[in-house]
mmCIF file of C-alpha atoms in Angstrom:
data_model
loop_
_atom_site.group_PDB
_atom_site.id
_atom_site.type_symbol
_atom_site.label_atom_id
_atom_site.label_comp_id
_atom_site.label_asym_id
_atom_site.label_seq_id
_atom_site.Cartn_x
_atom_site.Cartn_y
_atom_site.Cartn_z
ATOM 1 C CA MET A 10 31.485 -10.986 59.415
ATOM 2 C CA SER A 11 33.887 -8.405 58.095
ATOM 3 C CA GLU A 12 34.939 -7.611 61.628
ATOM 4 C CA ALA A 13 35.782 -11.246 62.282
ATOM 5 C CA ARG A 14 37.855 -11.212 59.128
ATOM 6 C CA ASN A 15 39.757 -8.116 60.099
ATOM 7 C CA THR A 16 40.643 -9.483 63.505
ATOM 8 C CA SER A 17 41.791 -12.761 62.021
ATOM 9 C CA ILE A 18 44.061 -10.949 59.558
ATOM 10 C CA SER A 19 45.663 -8.958 62.324
ATOM 11 C CA GLN A 20 46.020 -12.067 64.444
ATOM 12 C CA SER A 21 47.894 -13.762 61.657
ATOM 13 C CA SER A 22 50.641 -11.149 61.894
ATOM 14 C CA GLY A 23 51.852 -12.783 65.087
ATOM 15 C CA ARG A 24 55.187 -14.508 65.335
ATOM 16 C CA ALA A 25 54.196 -18.040 64.526
ATOM 17 C CA LEU A 26 52.117 -18.951 61.518
ATOM 18 C CA PRO A 27 48.952 -20.671 62.754
ATOM 19 C CA ALA A 28 48.271 -24.035 61.158
ATOM 20 C CA ALA A 29 45.553 -22.716 58.830
ATOM 21 C CA ASP A 30 47.860 -19.984 57.527
ATOM 22 C CA LEU A 31 50.699 -22.431 57.134
ATOM 23 C CA ALA A 32 48.429 -24.797 55.213
ATOM 24 C CA ARG A 33 47.183 -22.104 52.832
ATOM 25 C CA THR A 34 50.734 -20.928 52.193
ATOM 26 C CA VAL A 35 51.978 -24.445 51.507
ATOM 27 C CA VAL A 36 49.013 -25.418 49.345
ATOM 28 C CA PHE A 37 49.218 -22.228 47.299
ATOM 29 C CA ALA A 38 52.945 -22.730 46.718
ATOM 30 C CA ALA A 39 51.966 -26.150 45.393
ATOM 31 C CA PHE A 40 49.210 -24.546 43.317
ATOM 32 C CA ILE A 41 51.761 -22.343 41.553
ATOM 33 C CA ALA A 42 53.889 -25.434 40.906
ATOM 34 C CA VAL A 43 50.917 -27.340 39.455
ATOM 35 C CA LEU A 44 50.196 -24.424 37.097
ATOM 36 C CA GLY A 45 53.651 -25.100 35.666
ATOM 37 C CA LEU A 46 52.979 -28.818 35.205
ATOM 38 C CA PHE A 47 50.271 -28.072 32.704
ATOM 39 C CA PRO A 48 51.543 -28.282 29.169
ATOM 40 C CA GLY A 49 49.789 -25.005 28.406
ATOM 41 C CA PHE A 50 46.275 -23.919 27.787
ATOM 42 C CA TYR A 51 44.641 -23.337 24.427
ATOM 43 C CA LEU A 52 42.721 -20.178 25.046
ATOM 44 C CA GLY A 53 39.787 -19.206 22.846
ATOM 45 C CA GLY A 54 40.821 -19.866 19.276
ATOM 46 C CA ALA A 55 44.527 -19.428 19.921
ATOM 47 C CA ALA A 56 46.871 -21.856 18.202
ATOM 48 C CA VAL A 57 49.738 -21.298 20.632
ATOM 49 C CA PRO A 58 49.318 -22.588 24.195
ATOM 50 C CA ILE A 59 49.848 -19.967 26.867
ATOM 51 C CA VAL A 60 51.937 -20.586 29.967
ATOM 52 C CA LEU A 61 49.874 -20.156 33.084
ATOM 53 C CA GLN A 62 52.479 -20.216 35.819
ATOM 54 C CA ASN A 63 53.125 -16.487 35.942
ATOM 55 C CA THR A 64 49.487 -15.950 36.894
ATOM 56 C CA GLY A 65 50.276 -17.830 40.131
ATOM 57 C CA PRO A 66 51.828 -14.936 42.074
ATOM 58 C CA LEU A 67 49.007 -12.587 41.045
ATOM 59 C CA LEU A 68 46.417 -15.149 42.111
ATOM 60 C CA ALA A 69 48.286 -15.745 45.376
ATOM 61 C CA GLY A 70 48.124 -12.042 46.227
ATOM 62 C CA SER A 71 44.550 -11.667 44.984
ATOM 63 C CA ILE A 72 43.237 -14.589 46.997
ATOM 64 C CA LEU A 73 45.468 -15.028 50.035
ATOM 65 C CA GLY A 74 46.435 -11.415 50.678
ATOM 66 C CA ALA A 75 49.890 -9.893 51.132
ATOM 67 C CA ARG A 76 51.331 -11.972 53.942
ATOM 68 C CA ARG A 77 50.310 -15.478 52.993
ATOM 69 C CA GLY A 78 50.398 -14.745 49.260
ATOM 70 C CA GLY A 79 53.940 -13.415 49.484
ATOM 71 C CA ALA A 80 54.977 -16.327 51.694
ATOM 72 C CA ALA A 81 53.488 -18.831 49.231
ATOM 73 C CA VAL A 82 55.446 -17.335 46.318
ATOM 74 C CA LEU A 83 58.620 -17.218 48.418
ATOM 75 C CA LEU A 84 58.177 -20.878 49.355
ATOM 76 C CA PHE A 85 57.577 -21.823 45.723
ATOM 77 C CA LEU A 86 60.737 -19.994 44.617
ATOM 78 C CA ALA A 87 62.708 -21.600 47.454
ATOM 79 C CA LEU A 88 61.711 -25.050 46.216
ATOM 80 C CA VAL A 89 62.738 -24.086 42.679
ATOM 81 C CA ALA A 90 66.082 -22.766 43.956
ATOM 82 C CA LEU A 91 66.677 -25.998 45.889
ATOM 83 C CA GLY A 92 66.669 -27.815 42.561
ATOM 84 C CA LEU A 93 63.128 -29.095 42.183
ATOM 85 C CA PRO A 94 61.916 -28.836 38.570
ATOM 86 C CA LEU A 95 58.705 -26.987 39.411
ATOM 87 C CA LEU A 96 59.061 -24.089 37.005
ATOM 88 C CA SER A 97 57.097 -24.479 33.762
ATOM 89 C CA GLY A 98 58.942 -26.677 31.312
ATOM 90 C CA GLY A 99 60.425 -28.684 34.178
ATOM 91 C CA ARG A 100 63.071 -26.092 34.932
ATOM 92 C CA GLY A 101 64.559 -25.513 38.356
ATOM 93 C CA GLY A 102 67.745 -24.922 40.288
ATOM 94 C CA LEU A 103 69.654 -21.744 40.945
ATOM 95 C CA ALA A 104 70.312 -21.205 37.225
ATOM 96 C CA VAL A 105 66.783 -19.949 36.571
ATOM 97 C CA PHE A 106 67.505 -16.963 38.810
ATOM 98 C CA ALA A 107 70.560 -16.060 36.770
ATOM 99 C CA GLY A 108 69.049 -15.674 33.320
ATOM 100 C CA PRO A 109 67.171 -12.764 31.766
ATOM 101 C CA SER A 110 63.984 -13.786 33.542
ATOM 102 C CA GLY A 111 65.629 -14.232 36.964
ATOM 103 C CA GLY A 112 64.647 -10.785 38.167
ATOM 104 C CA PHE A 113 61.082 -11.341 37.056
ATOM 105 C CA LEU A 114 60.998 -14.489 39.185
ATOM 106 C CA ILE A 115 62.267 -12.623 42.243
ATOM 107 C CA GLY A 116 59.789 -9.860 41.434
ATOM 108 C CA TYR A 117 56.954 -12.398 41.795
ATOM 109 C CA VAL A 118 57.272 -12.139 45.582
ATOM 110 C CA PHE A 119 56.869 -8.352 45.566
ATOM 111 C CA SER A 120 54.123 -8.713 43.004
ATOM 112 C CA ALA A 121 52.091 -10.972 45.306
ATOM 113 C CA VAL A 122 52.668 -8.681 48.293
ATOM 114 C CA VAL A 123 51.591 -5.532 46.437
ATOM 115 C CA VAL A 124 48.504 -7.209 44.973
ATOM 116 C CA GLY A 125 47.634 -8.514 48.439
ATOM 117 C CA LEU A 126 48.082 -5.125 50.100
ATOM 118 C CA ILE A 127 45.650 -3.492 47.680
ATOM 119 C CA VAL A 128 43.108 -6.329 47.708
ATOM 120 C CA GLN A 129 43.040 -6.464 51.520
ATOM 121 C CA ARG A 130 41.832 -2.872 51.659
ATOM 122 C CA ALA A 131 38.579 -3.726 49.937
ATOM 123 C CA THR A 132 35.743 -4.610 52.292
ATOM 124 C CA PRO A 133 33.767 -6.751 52.518
ATOM 125 C CA ARG A 134 35.348 -8.355 49.479
ATOM 126 C CA PRO A 135 37.276 -7.011 46.493
ATOM 127 C CA GLY A 136 35.310 -6.300 43.340
ATOM 128 C CA LEU A 137 36.573 -6.629 39.797
ATOM 129 C CA LEU A 138 37.794 -3.042 39.633
ATOM 130 C CA VAL A 139 39.932 -3.312 42.768
ATOM 131 C CA LEU A 140 41.329 -6.630 41.543
ATOM 132 C CA LEU A 141 42.202 -5.160 38.149
ATOM 133 C CA LEU A 142 43.936 -2.222 39.792
ATOM 134 C CA ALA A 143 45.803 -4.497 42.195
ATOM 135 C CA ASN A 144 46.989 -6.793 39.425
ATOM 136 C CA VAL A 145 48.133 -3.927 37.203
ATOM 137 C CA ALA A 146 50.208 -2.740 40.164
ATOM 138 C CA GLY A 147 51.435 -6.282 40.740
ATOM 139 C CA VAL A 148 52.648 -6.698 37.163
ATOM 140 C CA ALA A 149 54.242 -3.230 37.264
ATOM 141 C CA VAL A 150 56.175 -4.140 40.418
ATOM 142 C CA ASP A 151 57.425 -7.301 38.728
ATOM 143 C CA TYR A 152 58.826 -5.173 35.895
ATOM 144 C CA LEU A 153 60.352 -2.751 38.403
ATOM 145 C CA VAL A 154 62.370 -5.629 39.842
ATOM 146 C CA GLY A 155 62.930 -7.626 36.659
ATOM 147 C CA ILE A 156 64.170 -4.880 34.364
ATOM 148 C CA PRO A 157 66.967 -3.477 36.586
ATOM 149 C CA TYR A 158 68.026 -7.058 37.380
ATOM 150 C CA TRP A 159 68.379 -7.852 33.702
ATOM 151 C CA ALA A 160 70.070 -4.486 33.200
ATOM 152 C CA ALA A 161 72.802 -5.657 35.578
ATOM 153 C CA PHE A 162 73.683 -8.238 32.918
ATOM 154 C CA THR A 163 73.286 -6.057 29.858
ATOM 155 C CA GLY A 164 74.784 -2.992 31.528
ATOM 156 C CA ASP A 165 72.105 -0.737 30.117
ATOM 157 C CA LEU A 166 68.741 -0.080 31.729
ATOM 158 C CA ARG A 167 67.144 1.232 28.537
ATOM 159 C CA VAL A 168 68.107 -1.821 26.525
ATOM 160 C CA ALA A 169 66.760 -4.105 29.230
ATOM 161 C CA ALA A 170 63.498 -2.159 29.294
ATOM 162 C CA ILE A 171 63.099 -2.396 25.522
ATOM 163 C CA GLN A 172 63.805 -6.124 25.552
ATOM 164 C CA SER A 173 61.198 -6.622 28.275
ATOM 165 C CA LEU A 174 58.467 -5.029 26.167
ATOM 166 C CA VAL A 175 57.794 -8.407 24.533
ATOM 167 C CA PHE A 176 56.131 -9.573 27.754
ATOM 168 C CA VAL A 177 53.672 -6.683 28.001
ATOM 169 C CA PRO A 178 50.803 -7.934 25.756
ATOM 170 C CA GLY A 179 50.776 -11.394 27.352
ATOM 171 C CA ASP A 180 50.917 -9.996 30.865
ATOM 172 C CA ALA A 181 48.107 -7.556 30.138
ATOM 173 C CA ALA A 182 45.851 -10.387 28.973
ATOM 174 C CA LYS A 183 46.789 -12.526 31.958
ATOM 175 C CA LEU A 184 46.114 -9.871 34.559
ATOM 176 C CA VAL A 185 42.586 -9.401 33.223
ATOM 177 C CA LEU A 186 42.007 -13.149 33.398
ATOM 178 C CA VAL A 187 43.432 -13.316 36.912
ATOM 179 C CA SER A 188 41.130 -10.511 38.046
ATOM 180 C CA LEU A 189 38.067 -12.229 36.566
ATOM 181 C CA VAL A 190 38.980 -15.560 38.145
ATOM 182 C CA ALA A 191 39.860 -14.036 41.528
ATOM 183 C CA ALA A 192 36.587 -12.069 41.602
ATOM 184 C CA ALA A 193 34.661 -15.295 40.972
ATOM 185 C CA VAL A 194 36.603 -17.139 43.687
ATOM 186 C CA HIS A 195 35.981 -14.321 46.198
ATOM 187 C CA ARG A 196 32.278 -14.505 45.355
ATOM 188 C CA ALA A 197 32.189 -18.288 45.744
ATOM 189 C CA VAL A 198 34.299 -18.499 48.904
ATOM 190 C CA PRO A 199 33.425 -15.476 51.041
ATOM 191 C CA THR A 200 35.704 -16.604 53.862
ATOM 192 C CA VAL A 201 38.804 -16.486 51.717
ATOM 193 C CA PRO A 202 40.738 -13.736 53.474
ATOM 194 C CA ALA A 203 39.950 -15.144 56.921
ATOM 195 C CA ALA A 204 42.850 -16.818 58.629
ATOM 196 C CA SER A 205 40.856 -19.686 60.036
ATOM 197 C CA PRO A 206 37.865 -21.478 58.501
ATOM 198 C CA ARG A 207 36.456 -21.998 61.992
ATOM 199 C CA THR A 208 35.773 -18.292 62.636
ATOM 200 C CA ALA A 209 33.655 -18.169 59.499
ATOM 201 C CA GLU A 210 31.514 -21.126 60.429
ATOM 202 C CA ASP A 211 30.859 -20.022 64.014
ATOM 203 C CA MET B 9 64.031 -37.526 49.618
ATOM 204 C CA THR B 10 62.222 -37.523 46.317
ATOM 205 C CA PRO B 11 62.691 -38.969 42.864
ATOM 206 C CA LEU B 12 61.555 -35.572 41.621
ATOM 207 C CA GLY B 13 64.565 -33.328 41.229
ATOM 208 C CA LEU B 14 67.305 -32.287 38.883
ATOM 209 C CA TYR B 15 70.074 -33.869 40.957
ATOM 210 C CA GLN B 16 72.214 -36.376 39.138
ATOM 211 C CA PRO B 17 73.846 -38.940 41.442
ATOM 212 C CA GLY B 18 77.595 -39.283 41.264
ATOM 213 C CA THR B 19 80.811 -39.551 43.257
ATOM 214 C CA SER B 20 82.950 -36.800 41.706
ATOM 215 C CA VAL B 21 84.797 -34.101 43.631
ATOM 216 C CA LEU B 22 81.939 -31.718 42.905
ATOM 217 C CA HIS B 23 79.399 -34.188 44.288
ATOM 218 C CA ARG B 24 81.392 -34.750 47.467
ATOM 219 C CA ALA B 25 81.992 -31.056 48.228
ATOM 220 C CA ALA B 26 79.785 -29.667 51.010
ATOM 221 C CA ALA B 27 76.630 -27.959 49.752
ATOM 222 C CA GLY B 28 77.382 -24.807 51.772
ATOM 223 C CA HIS B 29 80.888 -24.485 50.330
ATOM 224 C CA LYS B 30 79.650 -24.969 46.799
ATOM 225 C CA PHE B 31 77.042 -22.286 47.338
ATOM 226 C CA LEU B 32 79.642 -19.809 48.612
ATOM 227 C CA ALA B 33 81.831 -20.604 45.605
ATOM 228 C CA LEU B 34 78.878 -19.927 43.345
ATOM 229 C CA LEU B 35 78.277 -16.552 45.007
ATOM 230 C CA ALA B 36 81.952 -15.648 44.654
ATOM 231 C CA LEU B 37 81.797 -16.547 40.964
ATOM 232 C CA ALA B 38 78.703 -14.371 40.506
ATOM 233 C CA VAL B 39 80.503 -11.396 42.062
ATOM 234 C CA LEU B 40 83.613 -12.081 39.992
ATOM 235 C CA ILE B 41 81.868 -11.998 36.634
ATOM 236 C CA PHE B 42 80.300 -8.633 37.385
ATOM 237 C CA VAL B 43 83.665 -7.167 38.364
ATOM 238 C CA VAL B 44 85.437 -8.551 35.303
ATOM 239 C CA HIS B 45 84.675 -6.707 32.074
ATOM 240 C CA SER B 46 87.273 -8.255 29.785
ATOM 241 C CA PRO B 47 85.772 -10.706 27.272
ATOM 242 C CA VAL B 48 89.005 -12.739 27.355
ATOM 243 C CA TRP B 49 88.872 -13.387 31.114
ATOM 244 C CA LEU B 50 85.153 -14.005 30.973
ATOM 245 C CA GLY B 51 85.854 -16.527 28.206
ATOM 246 C CA VAL B 52 88.448 -18.260 30.398
ATOM 247 C CA THR B 53 85.943 -18.405 33.280
ATOM 248 C CA ALA B 54 83.283 -19.820 30.957
ATOM 249 C CA LEU B 55 85.741 -22.482 29.794
ATOM 250 C CA ALA B 56 86.574 -23.384 33.414
ATOM 251 C CA VAL B 57 82.867 -23.774 34.234
ATOM 252 C CA THR B 58 82.360 -25.907 31.126
ATOM 253 C CA LEU B 59 85.223 -28.169 32.235
ATOM 254 C CA GLY B 60 83.294 -28.754 35.455
ATOM 255 C CA TYR B 61 80.787 -30.841 33.505
ATOM 256 C CA PRO B 62 83.205 -33.618 32.478
ATOM 257 C CA VAL B 63 84.737 -33.426 35.984
ATOM 258 C CA ALA B 64 81.300 -34.088 37.512
ATOM 259 C CA ARG B 65 80.681 -36.777 34.843
ATOM 260 C CA VAL B 66 77.379 -35.256 33.830
ATOM 261 C CA SER B 67 75.702 -37.589 31.344
ATOM 262 C CA PRO B 68 75.829 -36.495 27.682
ATOM 263 C CA ARG B 69 72.041 -36.567 27.616
ATOM 264 C CA ARG B 70 71.866 -33.982 30.414
ATOM 265 C CA CYS B 71 74.510 -31.841 28.707
ATOM 266 C CA LEU B 72 72.544 -31.931 25.488
ATOM 267 C CA GLN B 73 69.390 -30.868 27.353
ATOM 268 C CA LEU B 74 71.273 -27.932 28.800
ATOM 269 C CA VAL B 75 72.704 -26.913 25.436
ATOM 270 C CA ARG B 76 69.232 -27.040 23.922
ATOM 271 C CA LEU B 77 68.003 -24.761 26.711
ATOM 272 C CA LEU B 78 70.931 -22.344 26.548
ATOM 273 C CA VAL B 79 71.355 -21.866 22.802
ATOM 274 C CA PRO B 80 68.012 -20.124 22.115
ATOM 275 C CA VAL B 81 68.385 -17.833 25.152
ATOM 276 C CA LEU B 82 71.973 -16.903 24.376
ATOM 277 C CA GLY B 83 71.233 -16.524 20.672
ATOM 278 C CA LEU B 84 68.303 -14.217 21.310
ATOM 279 C CA VAL B 85 70.169 -12.114 23.860
ATOM 280 C CA PHE B 86 73.240 -11.923 21.619
ATOM 281 C CA ALA B 87 71.213 -10.783 18.625
ATOM 282 C CA ALA B 88 69.246 -8.179 20.585
ATOM 283 C CA GLN B 89 72.339 -6.862 22.335
ATOM 284 C CA TRP B 90 74.399 -6.711 19.130
ATOM 285 C CA TRP B 91 71.616 -4.850 17.370
ATOM 286 C CA LEU B 92 70.913 -2.402 20.209
ATOM 287 C CA VAL B 93 74.406 -1.834 21.639
ATOM 288 C CA GLY B 94 77.227 -3.537 19.777
ATOM 289 C CA PHE B 95 79.238 -6.691 19.298
ATOM 290 C CA ASP B 96 81.582 -6.317 22.297
ATOM 291 C CA SER B 97 78.751 -5.735 24.718
ATOM 292 C CA ALA B 98 76.844 -8.685 23.238
ATOM 293 C CA ALA B 99 79.858 -10.947 23.782
ATOM 294 C CA VAL B 100 80.345 -9.804 27.398
ATOM 295 C CA VAL B 101 76.665 -10.208 28.296
ATOM 296 C CA CYS B 102 76.456 -13.657 26.744
ATOM 297 C CA LEU B 103 79.665 -14.864 28.401
ATOM 298 C CA ARG B 104 78.369 -13.633 31.751
ATOM 299 C CA LEU B 105 75.124 -15.488 31.170
ATOM 300 C CA LEU B 106 76.989 -18.609 30.109
ATOM 301 C CA VAL B 107 79.100 -18.559 33.291
ATOM 302 C CA THR B 108 76.234 -17.951 35.724
ATOM 303 C CA LEU B 109 73.806 -20.349 34.041
ATOM 304 C CA GLY B 110 76.453 -23.022 33.572
ATOM 305 C CA ALA B 111 77.778 -22.816 37.126
ATOM 306 C CA ALA B 112 74.367 -22.599 38.785
ATOM 307 C CA ASN B 113 73.179 -25.569 36.768
ATOM 308 C CA LEU B 114 76.278 -27.552 37.708
ATOM 309 C CA PHE B 115 75.526 -26.779 41.356
ATOM 310 C CA THR B 116 71.983 -28.102 41.024
ATOM 311 C CA LEU B 117 73.117 -31.222 39.137
ATOM 312 C CA THR B 118 75.656 -32.171 41.805
ATOM 313 C CA THR B 119 73.827 -31.219 45.021
ATOM 314 C CA ARG B 120 71.154 -33.400 46.605
ATOM 315 C CA VAL B 121 68.008 -31.472 47.646
ATOM 316 C CA ASP B 122 68.211 -33.081 51.106
ATOM 317 C CA ASP B 123 71.764 -31.866 51.657
ATOM 318 C CA LEU B 124 70.850 -28.420 50.452
ATOM 319 C CA VAL B 125 67.876 -28.230 52.846
ATOM 320 C CA THR B 126 70.141 -29.222 55.733
ATOM 321 C CA ALA B 127 72.766 -26.664 54.680
ATOM 322 C CA VAL B 128 70.175 -23.877 54.425
ATOM 323 C CA GLU B 129 68.707 -24.789 57.806
ATOM 324 C CA ARG B 130 72.182 -24.625 59.316
ATOM 325 C CA GLY B 131 73.156 -21.430 57.449
ATOM 326 C CA LEU B 132 70.020 -19.589 58.542
ATOM 327 C CA ARG B 133 70.337 -20.583 62.198
ATOM 328 C CA PRO B 134 71.461 -17.070 63.250
ATOM 329 C CA THR B 135 68.159 -15.652 61.941
ATOM 330 C CA ARG B 136 66.376 -17.531 64.743
ATOM 331 C CA ARG B 137 66.674 -14.565 67.045
ATOM 332 C CA PHE B 138 64.529 -12.576 64.611
ATOM 333 C CA GLY B 139 61.713 -15.104 64.941
ATOM 334 C CA VAL B 140 62.553 -17.126 61.837
ATOM 335 C CA ARG B 141 62.495 -20.884 62.278
ATOM 336 C CA PRO B 142 64.802 -22.279 59.596
ATOM 337 C CA GLU B 143 64.511 -25.807 61.010
ATOM 338 C CA ARG B 144 61.018 -25.830 59.549
ATOM 339 C CA LEU B 145 62.252 -25.679 55.961
ATOM 340 C CA GLY B 146 62.403 -29.465 55.640
ATOM 341 C CA LEU B 147 58.823 -29.775 56.877
ATOM 342 C CA LEU B 148 57.663 -27.069 54.452
ATOM 343 C CA VAL B 149 59.403 -28.733 51.515
ATOM 344 C CA GLY B 150 57.840 -32.092 52.336
ATOM 345 C CA LEU B 151 54.367 -30.644 52.864
ATOM 346 C CA THR B 152 54.529 -28.660 49.630
ATOM 347 C CA LEU B 153 55.600 -31.669 47.579
ATOM 348 C CA GLN B 154 52.722 -33.668 49.040
ATOM 349 C CA ALA B 155 50.380 -30.820 48.164
ATOM 350 C CA VAL B 156 51.742 -30.773 44.592
ATOM 351 C CA ALA B 157 50.775 -34.436 44.240
ATOM 352 C CA ALA B 158 47.316 -33.840 45.733
ATOM 353 C CA LEU B 159 46.643 -30.758 43.605
ATOM 354 C CA SER B 160 47.799 -32.479 40.409
ATOM 355 C CA MET B 161 45.080 -35.040 40.992
ATOM 356 C CA ILE B 162 42.516 -32.331 41.732
ATOM 357 C CA ALA B 163 43.581 -30.462 38.595
ATOM 358 C CA GLY B 164 43.087 -33.591 36.510
ATOM 359 C CA GLN B 165 39.606 -34.133 37.931
ATOM 360 C CA THR B 166 38.687 -30.493 37.371
ATOM 361 C CA ARG B 167 39.902 -30.758 33.791
ATOM 362 C CA GLU B 168 37.694 -33.799 33.251
ATOM 363 C CA ALA B 169 34.661 -32.050 34.714
ATOM 364 C CA GLN B 170 35.366 -29.106 32.449
ATOM 365 C CA ARG B 171 35.529 -31.405 29.438
ATOM 366 C CA ALA B 172 32.215 -32.982 30.447
ATOM 367 C CA ARG B 173 30.665 -29.522 30.389
ATOM 368 C CA SER B 174 32.358 -28.975 26.989
ATOM 369 C CA ALA B 175 33.958 -25.800 28.262
ATOM 370 C CA GLU B 176 37.494 -26.939 27.424
ATOM 371 C CA ARG B 177 38.644 -23.660 26.004
ATOM 372 C CA SER B 178 37.438 -21.429 28.790
ATOM 373 C CA LEU B 179 40.150 -20.675 31.305
ATOM 374 C CA PRO B 180 37.796 -19.495 34.102
ATOM 375 C CA ALA B 181 35.780 -22.724 33.732
ATOM 376 C CA PHE B 182 38.935 -24.505 34.837
ATOM 377 C CA ALA B 183 40.635 -21.995 37.115
ATOM 378 C CA VAL B 184 37.683 -21.060 39.333
ATOM 379 C CA PRO B 185 36.679 -24.594 40.389
ATOM 380 C CA PHE B 186 40.336 -25.621 40.641
ATOM 381 C CA LEU B 187 41.090 -22.700 42.970
ATOM 382 C CA ILE B 188 38.036 -23.353 45.118
ATOM 383 C CA ARG B 189 39.014 -26.990 45.509
ATOM 384 C CA THR B 190 42.593 -25.917 46.217
ATOM 385 C CA LEU B 191 41.398 -23.696 49.075
ATOM 386 C CA ARG B 192 39.239 -26.518 50.402
ATOM 387 C CA HIS B 193 42.265 -28.797 50.357
ATOM 388 C CA ALA B 194 44.216 -26.133 52.265
ATOM 389 C CA ASP B 195 41.505 -25.970 54.934
ATOM 390 C CA GLU B 196 41.649 -29.742 55.360
ATOM 391 C CA LEU B 197 45.430 -29.648 55.630
ATOM 392 C CA GLY B 198 45.199 -26.800 58.153
ATOM 393 C CA GLU B 199 42.857 -28.807 60.336
ATOM 394 C CA ALA B 200 45.127 -31.846 60.089
ATOM 395 C CA LEU B 201 48.154 -29.750 61.060
ATOM 396 C CA ALA B 202 46.316 -28.121 63.956
ATOM 397 C CA ALA B 203 45.228 -31.550 65.174
ATOM 398 C CA ARG B 204 48.885 -32.562 65.226
ATOM 399 C CA GLY B 205 49.770 -29.433 67.169
ATOM 400 C CA VAL B 206 51.880 -27.811 64.470
ATOM 401 C CA ASP B 207 50.886 -24.272 65.426
ATOM 402 C CA ASP B 208 51.766 -24.485 69.093
ATOM 403 C CA ASP B 209 55.287 -25.880 68.972
#
C-alpha cells in the first residue's frame, strides 16, 4: 500500500502531468477559489466572520503534497492575476499582488510546497503532530516572503515585520484548524497522496 | 470567455492596446516607482495613472468601488507609516501604492481575460524547451472555472447537510466532507480527462 503510493509519487515527477494529477491540481485551485466565495464563517461564538481562503494553500499542501499542492496554488494565483475575481471579497487582477498583502499571496505557493514536503515524509499517513509542524512551517514561509515584499514598499524591514504582526493570531488559529481537518481527511481518504485512484483500488 | 471577470468592455486607446504591450508598460512603471524617491515625481505619476481612468471611460460606479477599496488600505498604511517612521516616508509609500494599485487595476479593467491568456501563451513560448507547455493555459483556465461552478454546488449541498445535522458553527463539520467530496470530484475529472487522452498528448 505505502509502496504503491511512493512509486506513484515518484512517477508523478515526470515531464507531463498525468490526467489524475492534472485533475487534482485543477480541482484544488477551484477549491481555493470557492473558499473565497463564502461570505465568511461564524466560528464558535464569534461575532465576526473569519475569511477562510488563506487556509486553502495550507490545505493544498497538507492534502495534495508539494508538487500538486504548489501547482494548484500557482494556478489559482494565475487565474486571479488574469483578472478573475476569485480572491475573497471578489477581488482579482494584478493589483492584488501590488498591495501590502501581495507578498503574502505569492508566499502561498511556497507555503503549499513546504507543507507538502513535510507531510509527504510521513508514512503511511501524516498524523496530527506532523500536520501541525508542517503548517507552522508553511505559515512561517509565507511571512518570510510577505514581509520582505512589503518592506520593499515601506523601505524598512522592521516596520513591515511589526505591521504584519496583526495577522499572527488569526493565522495561528487557522493552522490548527487546517491540521485537524487535514488529519480527518487523510483518515477518511487513505489514498489521498496517491497519484492515481486506480492503483489504490487494484 | 466568461461573464465572470473584472474586465469592463470599451473601445478606448487603453482597451485597444495589445495585452502584452500593456503588461510591459505596467512592469516598467513598477520599476520606475521604486527608482524614484521624490514625492513630487511620484505624485505626478499617480496623477498620470488617475487620468488613465477617464481616458479608458471607466464607469463612475467602478471608480467608486475602487476608491472604497483603496481608501482604507492607504489610510491604514499612511497612519502606521507616519507613526512608525515619519510623514515623508508615509507619503512616499502611499503614493507608490496608489500608482501600482491604480495602474494594475486599470490594466485588469481594460484587458479581456481571453486576450491575456493568448498573450501569456505566446509570451511563454520560449519556455517550451524546458518542458513547460504554455499552450495549455487556456485549457487549465477553462477547466478550473468549470470546477469552481461544480464545487460551489457541492459546497452548498455540504452546507445544507451540515445544517441538517445542526452543526452549523463547526468548521470541521463543513470542511471535512467538503474536501472529501472535492477529491472525489477530482478523481471523476481525472478519469474523464484520461478517457479523452489528455495525459498522452
